[in-house]
Coordinates of C-alpha atoms in Angstrom, one line a residue:
Chain A
X471 CA 0.0 0.0 0.0
X472 CA 1.3 3.4 -1.0
X473 CA -0.7 5.4 1.5
X474 CA -3.0 5.2 4.5
X475 CA -6.1 5.1 2.5
X476 CA -4.8 2.0 0.6
X477 CA -3.5 0.4 3.7
X478 CA -6.8 0.7 5.5
X479 CA -8.6 -0.7 2.5
X480 CA -6.4 -3.8 2.7
X481 CA -7.9 -7.0 4.1
X482 CA -6.6 -7.7 7.6
X483 CA -4.8 -4.4 7.9
X484 CA -4.8 -4.4 11.7
X485 CA -3.0 -7.7 11.9
X486 CA -0.6 -6.7 9.1
X487 CA 0.3 -3.5 10.8
X488 CA 0.9 -5.3 14.1
X489 CA 3.1 -7.8 12.4
X490 CA 5.1 -5.0 10.7
X491 CA 5.6 -3.2 13.9
X492 CA 6.6 -6.4 15.7
X493 CA 9.1 -7.2 12.9
X494 CA 10.5 -3.6 12.9
X495 CA 10.9 -3.7 16.7
X496 CA 12.7 -7.1 16.6
X497 CA 15.0 -6.5 13.7
X498 CA 15.4 -2.7 13.8
X499 CA 14.6 -2.6 10.0
X500 CA 12.5 0.2 8.7
X501 CA 12.8 2.1 11.9
X502 CA 13.7 5.8 11.8
X503 CA 14.3 8.6 14.3
X504 CA 11.1 10.6 14.2
X505 CA 13.1 13.9 14.5
X506 CA 14.8 13.1 11.2
X507 CA 11.6 12.7 9.2
X508 CA 9.5 15.2 7.3
X509 CA 6.0 14.6 8.6
X510 CA 2.9 14.6 6.3
X511 CA -0.7 14.3 7.2
X512 CA -1.3 10.8 8.5
X513 CA -4.0 10.4 5.9
X514 CA -3.7 11.9 2.4
X515 CA -6.3 11.9 -0.3
X516 CA -9.2 10.4 1.6
X517 CA -12.3 10.0 -0.4
X518 CA -14.2 12.1 2.2
X519 CA -13.5 14.8 4.7
X520 CA -16.7 14.9 6.7
X521 CA -16.9 17.8 9.2
X522 CA -19.4 18.3 12.0
X523 CA -20.6 21.8 12.9
X524 CA -21.9 23.2 16.2
X525 CA -21.0 20.0 18.1
X526 CA -20.0 21.7 21.3
X527 CA -22.9 23.6 22.9
X528 CA -20.7 26.5 24.0
X529 CA -19.4 27.0 20.5
X530 CA -22.9 26.9 19.0
X531 CA -23.9 29.5 21.6
X532 CA -20.9 31.9 20.9
X533 CA -22.0 32.0 17.2
X534 CA -25.6 32.7 18.1
X535 CA -26.8 29.2 17.1
X536 CA -28.9 26.7 19.0
X537 CA -27.2 23.4 19.8
X538 CA -28.6 21.2 17.0
X539 CA -31.0 18.3 17.4
X540 CA -29.1 16.2 14.9
X541 CA -25.5 16.4 13.7
X542 CA -24.8 19.3 11.2
X543 CA -22.6 17.8 8.5
X544 CA -20.5 19.7 6.1
X545 CA -17.4 18.9 4.1
X546 CA -14.0 20.0 3.1
X547 CA -12.5 19.0 -0.2
X548 CA -9.6 16.6 0.3
X549 CA -7.2 19.0 -1.5
X550 CA -7.5 21.2 1.7
X551 CA -5.6 18.6 3.8
X552 CA -2.0 19.3 4.9
X553 CA 0.4 18.0 7.5
X554 CA 2.1 19.1 10.7
X555 CA 4.4 22.1 10.4
X556 CA 3.1 22.9 6.8
X557 CA 2.0 26.4 6.4
X558 CA -1.7 27.4 6.5
X559 CA -1.6 29.7 3.4
X560 CA -4.1 32.2 2.0
X561 CA -4.3 35.1 -0.4
X562 CA -5.4 38.2 1.6
X563 CA -7.2 39.3 -1.6
X564 CA -9.4 36.3 -1.3
X565 CA -10.1 36.2 2.4
X566 CA -9.4 38.5 5.3
X567 CA -11.0 36.5 8.1
X568 CA -9.1 33.2 8.6
X569 CA -9.9 31.4 11.8
X570 CA -8.7 28.3 13.6
X571 CA -10.9 25.4 14.9
X572 CA -9.1 22.8 17.0
X573 CA -10.7 19.3 16.8
X574 CA -10.5 15.6 17.5
X575 CA -10.5 13.8 14.2
X576 CA -11.7 10.2 13.7
X577 CA -10.2 8.1 10.8
X578 CA -12.4 5.3 9.4
X579 CA -10.8 1.9 9.3
X580 CA -13.5 -0.3 8.0
X581 CA -16.4 0.4 5.6
X582 CA -19.5 1.5 7.6
X583 CA -23.0 1.4 6.1
X584 CA -26.0 1.8 8.3
X585 CA -24.2 0.8 11.5
X586 CA -25.7 1.3 15.0
X587 CA -24.0 3.6 17.5
X588 CA -23.0 0.6 19.6
X589 CA -21.1 -0.9 16.7
X590 CA -19.8 2.3 15.2
X591 CA -16.4 2.5 17.0
X592 CA -15.4 -0.8 15.6
X593 CA -15.2 1.0 12.2
X594 CA -12.7 3.6 13.4
X595 CA -9.0 2.9 12.8
X596 CA -7.9 5.6 15.2
X597 CA -7.8 9.3 16.1
X598 CA -5.7 12.3 15.2
X599 CA -5.8 16.1 15.6
X600 CA -7.2 18.5 13.1
X601 CA -7.5 22.2 12.6
X602 CA -10.7 23.0 10.7
X603 CA -9.3 26.3 9.3
X604 CA -12.1 28.5 8.1
X605 CA -12.4 31.7 5.9
X606 CA -15.2 33.2 7.9
X607 CA -16.0 35.9 5.3
X608 CA -16.4 33.3 2.6
X609 CA -18.2 30.8 4.8
X610 CA -20.8 33.2 6.0
X611 CA -21.3 35.0 2.7
X612 CA -21.8 31.7 0.8
X613 CA -24.1 30.2 3.5
X614 CA -22.9 26.8 2.2
X615 CA -19.7 26.4 4.1
X616 CA -17.6 24.1 1.8
X617 CA -15.7 26.8 -0.1
X618 CA -14.6 28.8 3.0
X619 CA -13.5 25.5 4.6
X620 CA -11.7 24.1 1.6
X621 CA -9.0 26.5 0.6
X622 CA -5.8 24.6 -0.1
X623 CA -4.0 24.0 3.3
X624 CA -7.1 24.7 5.3
X625 CA -7.2 21.1 6.7
X626 CA -4.1 20.5 8.8
X627 CA -4.1 17.0 10.2
X628 CA -1.7 15.0 12.4
X629 CA 0.8 14.3 13.5
X630 CA -0.2 10.6 14.2
X631 CA -3.1 8.3 14.1
X632 CA -3.5 7.0 17.6
X633 CA -5.3 3.7 17.8
X634 CA -8.4 3.3 20.0
X635 CA -6.8 1.0 22.6
X636 CA -4.3 3.8 23.4
X637 CA -7.1 6.1 24.5
X638 CA -8.5 5.3 27.9
X639 CA -11.7 7.4 27.6
X640 CA -12.7 8.9 24.3
X641 CA -15.3 10.9 26.2
X642 CA -12.8 12.7 28.5
X643 CA -10.0 14.2 26.4
X644 CA -8.9 17.8 26.8
X645 CA -9.0 19.8 23.5
X646 CA -7.1 23.1 23.2
X647 CA -5.9 25.6 20.6
X648 CA -3.0 28.1 21.1
X649 CA -2.2 31.0 18.8
X650 CA 1.3 32.3 19.3
X651 CA 1.4 30.5 22.6
X652 CA -1.8 32.0 23.9
X653 CA -4.5 29.5 24.8
X654 CA -7.7 30.5 23.1
X655 CA -9.7 27.3 23.1
X656 CA -9.9 24.9 26.0
X657 CA -12.5 22.3 26.4
X658 CA -13.0 18.5 26.7
X659 CA -14.6 15.9 24.6
X660 CA -17.1 15.3 27.4
X661 CA -18.8 18.5 26.1
X662 CA -19.4 17.0 22.6
X663 CA -23.1 17.2 21.7
X664 CA -22.9 14.0 19.6
X665 CA -20.2 11.5 20.5
X666 CA -18.0 9.8 17.9
X667 CA -20.2 6.7 18.0
X668 CA -23.3 8.7 17.2
X669 CA -21.5 10.7 14.5
X670 CA -20.2 7.5 12.7
X671 CA -23.7 5.9 12.9
X672 CA -25.4 9.1 11.7
X673 CA -23.2 9.5 8.7
X674 CA -23.5 5.8 7.8
X675 CA -27.2 6.0 7.7
X676 CA -27.0 8.4 4.8
X677 CA -23.8 7.4 3.0
X678 CA -21.1 4.7 3.1
X679 CA -18.0 5.6 5.1
X680 CA -14.9 4.1 3.5
X681 CA -11.5 3.2 4.9
X682 CA -9.4 6.4 5.2
X683 CA -12.4 8.8 5.4
X684 CA -11.8 11.3 8.1
X685 CA -14.4 13.0 10.4
X686 CA -13.5 16.3 12.0
X687 CA -15.8 16.0 15.0
X688 CA -16.4 19.7 15.8
X689 CA -14.7 22.5 17.7
X690 CA -15.4 23.9 21.1
X691 CA -16.0 27.6 22.0
X692 CA -13.2 30.1 21.8
X693 CA -12.8 30.5 18.0
X694 CA -11.3 33.8 17.0
X695 CA -14.1 35.2 14.9
X696 CA -16.6 35.3 17.8
X697 CA -14.1 36.5 20.5
X698 CA -14.3 40.0 21.8
X699 CA -11.9 41.5 20.7
X700 CA -11.9 39.4 17.6
X701 CA -8.8 37.3 16.8
X702 CA -8.0 36.6 13.1
X703 CA -5.0 34.6 11.9
X704 CA -2.3 36.7 10.4
X705 CA 0.8 36.1 8.3
X706 CA 3.5 34.8 10.6
X707 CA 1.2 33.4 13.3
X708 CA 1.7 30.1 14.8
X709 CA -1.2 27.8 15.7
X710 CA -1.1 24.6 17.8
X711 CA -4.1 22.3 18.4
X712 CA -3.8 19.7 21.1
X713 CA -5.9 16.7 22.0
X714 CA -5.0 14.9 25.2
X715 CA -3.4 11.6 24.5
X716 CA -3.7 12.1 20.7
X717 CA -1.1 14.7 20.0
X718 CA -0.2 18.3 19.2
X719 CA -0.5 19.7 15.7
X720 CA 1.5 22.8 14.9
X721 CA 1.3 25.0 11.8
X722 CA 2.6 28.4 10.9
X723 CA 0.5 30.8 8.9
X724 CA 1.5 32.6 5.7
X725 CA 0.1 34.9 3.1
X726 CA 0.5 33.9 -0.5
X727 CA -0.3 35.8 -3.7
X728 CA -2.4 33.0 -5.3
Chain B
X1206 CA -4.6 3.6 -16.0
X1207 CA -7.4 1.7 -14.2
X1208 CA -10.0 4.4 -14.3
X1209 CA -10.8 7.8 -15.7
X1210 CA -9.3 9.7 -12.8
X1211 CA -5.9 7.9 -13.3
X1212 CA -6.1 8.4 -17.1
X1213 CA -6.7 12.1 -16.8
X1214 CA -3.8 12.4 -14.4
X1215 CA -1.5 10.8 -16.9
X1216 CA 0.9 13.1 -18.8
X1217 CA -0.3 13.6 -22.4
X1218 CA -3.6 11.8 -21.9
X1219 CA -5.3 13.6 -24.8
X1220 CA -2.7 12.4 -27.3
X1221 CA -2.7 8.9 -25.8
X1222 CA -6.4 8.6 -26.0
X1223 CA -6.4 9.8 -29.6
X1224 CA -3.7 7.2 -30.5
X1225 CA -5.7 4.5 -28.7
X1226 CA -8.9 5.4 -30.6
X1227 CA -7.0 5.6 -33.9
X1228 CA -5.4 2.2 -33.2
X1229 CA -8.8 0.6 -32.3
X1230 CA -10.4 2.1 -35.4
X1231 CA -7.7 0.7 -37.7
X1232 CA -7.3 -2.7 -36.2
X1233 CA -10.7 -3.4 -34.7
X1234 CA -9.0 -4.4 -31.4
X1235 CA -10.5 -3.4 -28.1
X1236 CA -13.7 -2.3 -29.8
X1237 CA -17.1 -3.5 -28.4
X1238 CA -20.7 -3.2 -29.3
X1239 CA -22.0 -0.5 -26.9
X1240 CA -25.3 -2.5 -26.5
X1241 CA -23.4 -5.4 -25.1
X1242 CA -21.7 -3.5 -22.3
X1243 CA -22.7 -2.7 -18.8
X1244 CA -22.2 1.1 -18.5
X1245 CA -20.8 2.7 -15.3
X1246 CA -20.4 6.3 -14.5
X1247 CA -17.7 7.7 -16.9
X1248 CA -15.8 9.0 -13.8
X1249 CA -15.7 6.9 -10.7
X1250 CA -14.1 8.0 -7.4
X1251 CA -13.2 11.6 -8.3
X1252 CA -11.4 13.4 -5.5
X1253 CA -14.1 16.1 -5.6
X1254 CA -17.8 16.4 -6.7
X1255 CA -18.3 20.1 -6.8
X1256 CA -21.9 21.3 -7.2
X1257 CA -23.3 24.7 -8.0
X1258 CA -26.5 25.9 -6.5
X1259 CA -29.1 28.4 -7.9
X1260 CA -27.2 28.7 -11.2
X1261 CA -30.3 29.2 -13.3
X1262 CA -32.2 32.4 -12.4
X1263 CA -35.6 30.7 -12.9
X1264 CA -34.7 27.9 -10.5
X1265 CA -33.5 30.3 -7.8
X1266 CA -36.8 32.1 -8.2
X1267 CA -39.0 29.0 -7.9
X1268 CA -37.3 28.2 -4.6
X1269 CA -37.8 31.7 -3.3
X1270 CA -34.1 32.6 -3.6
X1271 CA -32.4 35.6 -5.3
X1272 CA -30.1 34.7 -8.1
X1273 CA -26.7 34.9 -6.4
X1274 CA -23.9 37.5 -7.0
X1275 CA -21.3 34.8 -6.9
X1276 CA -21.5 31.0 -7.5
X1277 CA -22.9 29.0 -4.6
X1278 CA -20.8 25.9 -4.2
X1279 CA -21.7 22.8 -2.3
X1280 CA -20.6 19.2 -2.5
X1281 CA -21.6 15.6 -2.8
X1282 CA -19.4 12.9 -1.4
X1283 CA -18.0 10.8 -4.2
X1284 CA -19.7 7.7 -2.8
X1285 CA -23.0 9.1 -4.1
X1286 CA -21.9 8.7 -7.8
X1287 CA -23.6 6.0 -9.8
X1288 CA -23.9 5.2 -13.5
X1289 CA -26.5 5.0 -16.3
X1290 CA -29.4 2.6 -15.7
X1291 CA -28.3 2.0 -12.0
X1292 CA -31.1 2.5 -9.5
X1293 CA -31.4 5.7 -7.5
X1294 CA -32.1 4.1 -4.1
X1295 CA -33.3 5.3 -0.7
X1296 CA -34.8 4.2 2.5
X1297 CA -38.2 5.8 2.9
X1298 CA -37.6 5.8 6.7
X1299 CA -34.6 8.2 6.1
X1300 CA -36.1 10.5 3.4
X1301 CA -39.6 11.0 2.0
X1302 CA -38.8 13.9 -0.3
X1303 CA -36.5 12.7 -3.1
X1304 CA -36.1 15.1 -6.1
X1305 CA -34.4 15.2 -9.4
X1306 CA -32.1 17.9 -10.8
X1307 CA -31.0 17.6 -14.4
X1308 CA -27.6 19.2 -15.1
X1309 CA -24.7 19.6 -17.4
X1310 CA -21.5 18.3 -15.7
X1311 CA -17.9 19.3 -16.5
X1312 CA -15.0 16.9 -16.0
X1313 CA -11.7 18.4 -15.2
X1314 CA -8.8 17.2 -17.4
X1315 CA -5.9 19.3 -16.2
X1316 CA -5.0 20.7 -12.8
X1317 CA -6.5 24.2 -12.3
X1318 CA -5.2 26.6 -9.7
X1319 CA -6.1 30.2 -9.9
X1320 CA -6.9 30.2 -13.6
X1321 CA -8.6 33.1 -15.3
X1322 CA -12.0 32.6 -17.0
X1323 CA -10.5 32.9 -20.4
X1324 CA -8.1 30.0 -19.7
X1325 CA -10.5 27.9 -17.7
X1326 CA -12.0 25.7 -20.4
X1327 CA -8.5 24.5 -21.4
X1328 CA -8.7 22.6 -18.0
X1329 CA -11.9 20.7 -18.9
X1330 CA -11.6 17.2 -20.4
X1331 CA -15.2 17.1 -21.4
X1332 CA -18.8 17.1 -20.4
X1333 CA -21.4 14.6 -19.3
X1334 CA -24.9 14.5 -17.9
X1335 CA -25.7 14.4 -14.2
X1336 CA -28.7 14.1 -12.0
X1337 CA -28.1 16.0 -8.7
X1338 CA -30.6 13.9 -6.8
X1339 CA -31.6 15.6 -3.5
X1340 CA -33.4 14.5 -0.3
X1341 CA -35.2 17.8 0.1
X1342 CA -36.3 17.1 3.7
X1343 CA -32.7 16.4 4.8
X1344 CA -31.2 19.2 2.7
X1345 CA -33.6 21.9 4.1
X1346 CA -33.6 20.7 7.7
X1347 CA -29.8 20.5 7.8
X1348 CA -29.3 23.9 6.1
X1349 CA -25.9 22.6 5.0
X1350 CA -26.8 20.6 1.9
X1351 CA -24.1 17.9 1.7
X1352 CA -25.9 15.1 3.6
X1353 CA -29.2 15.4 1.6
X1354 CA -27.2 15.5 -1.6
X1355 CA -24.9 12.6 -0.8
X1356 CA -27.0 9.5 -0.1
X1357 CA -25.4 6.5 -1.9
X1358 CA -26.7 6.5 -5.6
X1359 CA -27.7 10.2 -5.4
X1360 CA -25.2 11.2 -8.1
X1361 CA -26.0 9.5 -11.4
X1362 CA -23.5 10.5 -14.1
X1363 CA -23.1 9.6 -17.7
X1364 CA -23.4 7.9 -20.1
X1365 CA -20.3 9.4 -21.8
X1366 CA -17.7 12.1 -21.6
X1367 CA -18.1 14.2 -24.7
X1368 CA -15.0 16.2 -25.6
X1369 CA -15.2 20.0 -26.0
X1370 CA -14.6 19.9 -29.8
X1371 CA -17.7 17.8 -30.2
X1372 CA -19.9 20.6 -28.7
X1373 CA -20.4 23.5 -31.1
X1374 CA -21.7 26.0 -28.5
X1375 CA -21.5 25.2 -24.8
X1376 CA -23.6 28.3 -24.1
X1377 CA -26.6 27.0 -26.2
X1378 CA -27.4 23.4 -25.1
X1379 CA -31.0 22.3 -24.3
X1380 CA -31.2 20.7 -20.8
X1381 CA -34.3 18.6 -19.9
X1382 CA -35.5 16.1 -17.3
X1383 CA -38.4 13.6 -17.8
X1384 CA -40.0 11.5 -15.0
X1385 CA -42.0 8.5 -16.4
X1386 CA -41.8 10.1 -19.8
X1387 CA -43.3 13.5 -18.7
X1388 CA -41.0 16.5 -19.3
X1389 CA -40.7 18.4 -16.1
X1390 CA -37.5 20.5 -16.7
X1391 CA -36.8 22.2 -20.0
X1392 CA -34.2 24.9 -20.3
X1393 CA -31.0 25.8 -22.1
X1394 CA -27.4 26.5 -20.9
X1395 CA -27.8 30.0 -22.2
X1396 CA -29.8 30.7 -19.0
X1397 CA -26.8 29.7 -16.7
X1398 CA -26.1 32.5 -14.3
X1399 CA -22.4 31.6 -14.3
X1400 CA -20.9 29.9 -17.3
X1401 CA -18.6 26.9 -17.1
X1402 CA -15.5 29.2 -17.7
X1403 CA -16.5 31.4 -14.7
X1404 CA -17.3 28.3 -12.5
X1405 CA -13.9 26.7 -13.1
X1406 CA -12.1 29.9 -12.6
X1407 CA -14.1 30.7 -9.4
X1408 CA -13.4 27.2 -7.9
X1409 CA -9.7 27.4 -8.8
X1410 CA -9.3 30.7 -6.9
X1411 CA -10.2 28.9 -3.7
X1412 CA -8.9 25.3 -4.2
X1413 CA -7.0 23.3 -6.7
X1414 CA -9.1 21.4 -9.2
X1415 CA -7.6 18.0 -10.1
X1416 CA -7.9 15.7 -13.1
X1417 CA -11.2 13.7 -12.8
X1418 CA -12.9 16.2 -10.5
X1419 CA -16.5 16.8 -11.6
X1420 CA -18.6 20.0 -11.5
X1421 CA -22.4 19.7 -11.5
X1422 CA -23.1 23.1 -13.0
X1423 CA -26.6 23.7 -11.6
X1424 CA -30.2 22.8 -12.5
X1425 CA -32.9 24.9 -14.2
X1426 CA -36.4 25.5 -12.9
X1427 CA -39.0 22.7 -12.8
X1428 CA -37.6 20.6 -9.9
X1429 CA -40.3 18.5 -8.3
X1430 CA -40.3 19.9 -4.8
X1431 CA -41.3 23.4 -5.9
X1432 CA -43.9 22.3 -8.4
X1433 CA -47.6 22.8 -7.8
X1434 CA -48.7 20.1 -7.3
X1435 CA -45.4 18.8 -5.9
X1436 CA -43.7 15.9 -7.6
X1437 CA -41.6 13.6 -5.5
X1438 CA -39.8 10.6 -6.8
X1439 CA -41.3 7.2 -5.9
X1440 CA -40.3 3.6 -5.9
X1441 CA -40.6 2.4 -9.6
X1442 CA -40.2 5.8 -11.2
X1443 CA -38.0 6.3 -14.2
X1444 CA -35.9 9.5 -14.6
X1445 CA -34.1 10.7 -17.7
X1446 CA -31.9 13.7 -17.9
X1447 CA -30.8 15.0 -21.3
X1448 CA -28.3 17.6 -22.4
X1449 CA -28.3 18.4 -26.2
X1450 CA -25.3 16.9 -27.9
X1451 CA -24.0 15.4 -24.6
X1452 CA -26.3 12.5 -24.0
X1453 CA -29.3 11.1 -22.1
X1454 CA -28.9 9.6 -18.6
X1455 CA -31.6 7.2 -17.5
X1456 CA -32.1 5.8 -14.0
X1457 CA -34.9 3.9 -12.3
X1458 CA -35.9 4.6 -8.7
X1459 CA -36.2 2.1 -5.9
X1460 CA -36.8 2.0 -2.2
X1461 CA -34.4 0.0 -0.1
X1462 CA -34.5 -0.9 3.6
X1463 CA -31.1 0.4 4.4

């Protein structure tokens, strides 16, 4: 397999990965010092980037929305995805209101079609950290959110996929975002309106989730656009999103002229 | 190349396709009687299915919307795509308001990033016919449209990709939809609010369009949900979308229990 999507689509991928890790640990072959590597997003070119809106009640409230009765799904185009340390880039002639959204992201491991919430987590390969970067001016003017959420580089993801057994309690993970070292979002997955099990089940009622599909599960309160005073990302800023036990995702920000 | 997306991503694909067609015509090798083939969507698994809303003024008007100042983009997940003659399927427990939208669809042939309208059509491989099938109850309740537009089988596409040189005037093509033989949509691409060149350019300002990406360019007036009396698709219905010089796309409709 040449990428994570292909790997996850391979029969018996869990066992094969375990064997590969075991072999690498025993023989020292194909092991690298993580500091010496360029890191990319742990999933590239997934067939779907599903995003969930307003999935923390405090975030819905800060934007003047009611917490929803059912998950609000939207999407990013997969060309938006980028990896750790890669620049979040935008042309200031296109958008002047770029915002961060720190999120826990689920990566689908096995095809899911019409699965019940109690079976849903069996279809998740693992979890990573995402920043649902948003051009608020485009998002709000369009009303449909996909364009403002899909600028190239507006989907930082990573650094790692952490498997479910490494996470003691998915419903109790701190989530935070820092801009230039200042903590601007701070919450916990216990405040999710819809848990990961419900989200996977809900999606799978409408459409087939495939290996490698990613689900950005929503952001807590504290996004920049609704702060007073407002915080918008600027050329040269540094953004870090963290999820307890899953990792920290850091990206610089840069203007481009395209 | 194992599919259209891979083919279009191949260097010099236009020349290679021409050579292959020439060779097949001369030698009779790899030629088939079209009647003997199972037809699939002419593009499967594109990285993006971009859709354009409210892109005929009469359709915006029938739904109570203003014609937009800029293209309204939304998306379908690629798992929605299906081919000619394949059933449009839905669970009546999930949606009871399934509607047709007949559309001209553009297929991207060459990567497009920040291209001007006057160069945009050079990035299009060709055109096909699409039905932007919509679960109106989900679409309108969610406000974000992607779920109601992305049920599996809600993106019929085909039967063929017609290359640009085969289309005398892209701005003057009849577009129609028939349900059980009754013509319910009838318009012409001259009524598009934003032409294909403007749509490709507009998309490419925000995100990179890649080979195989498809753009559903919007539907004219006459959709079932806003008709009086309302027309909703039912189990056993037959829907045909036609675009002059591009083709006719026929799909039956069927209930499922999943």
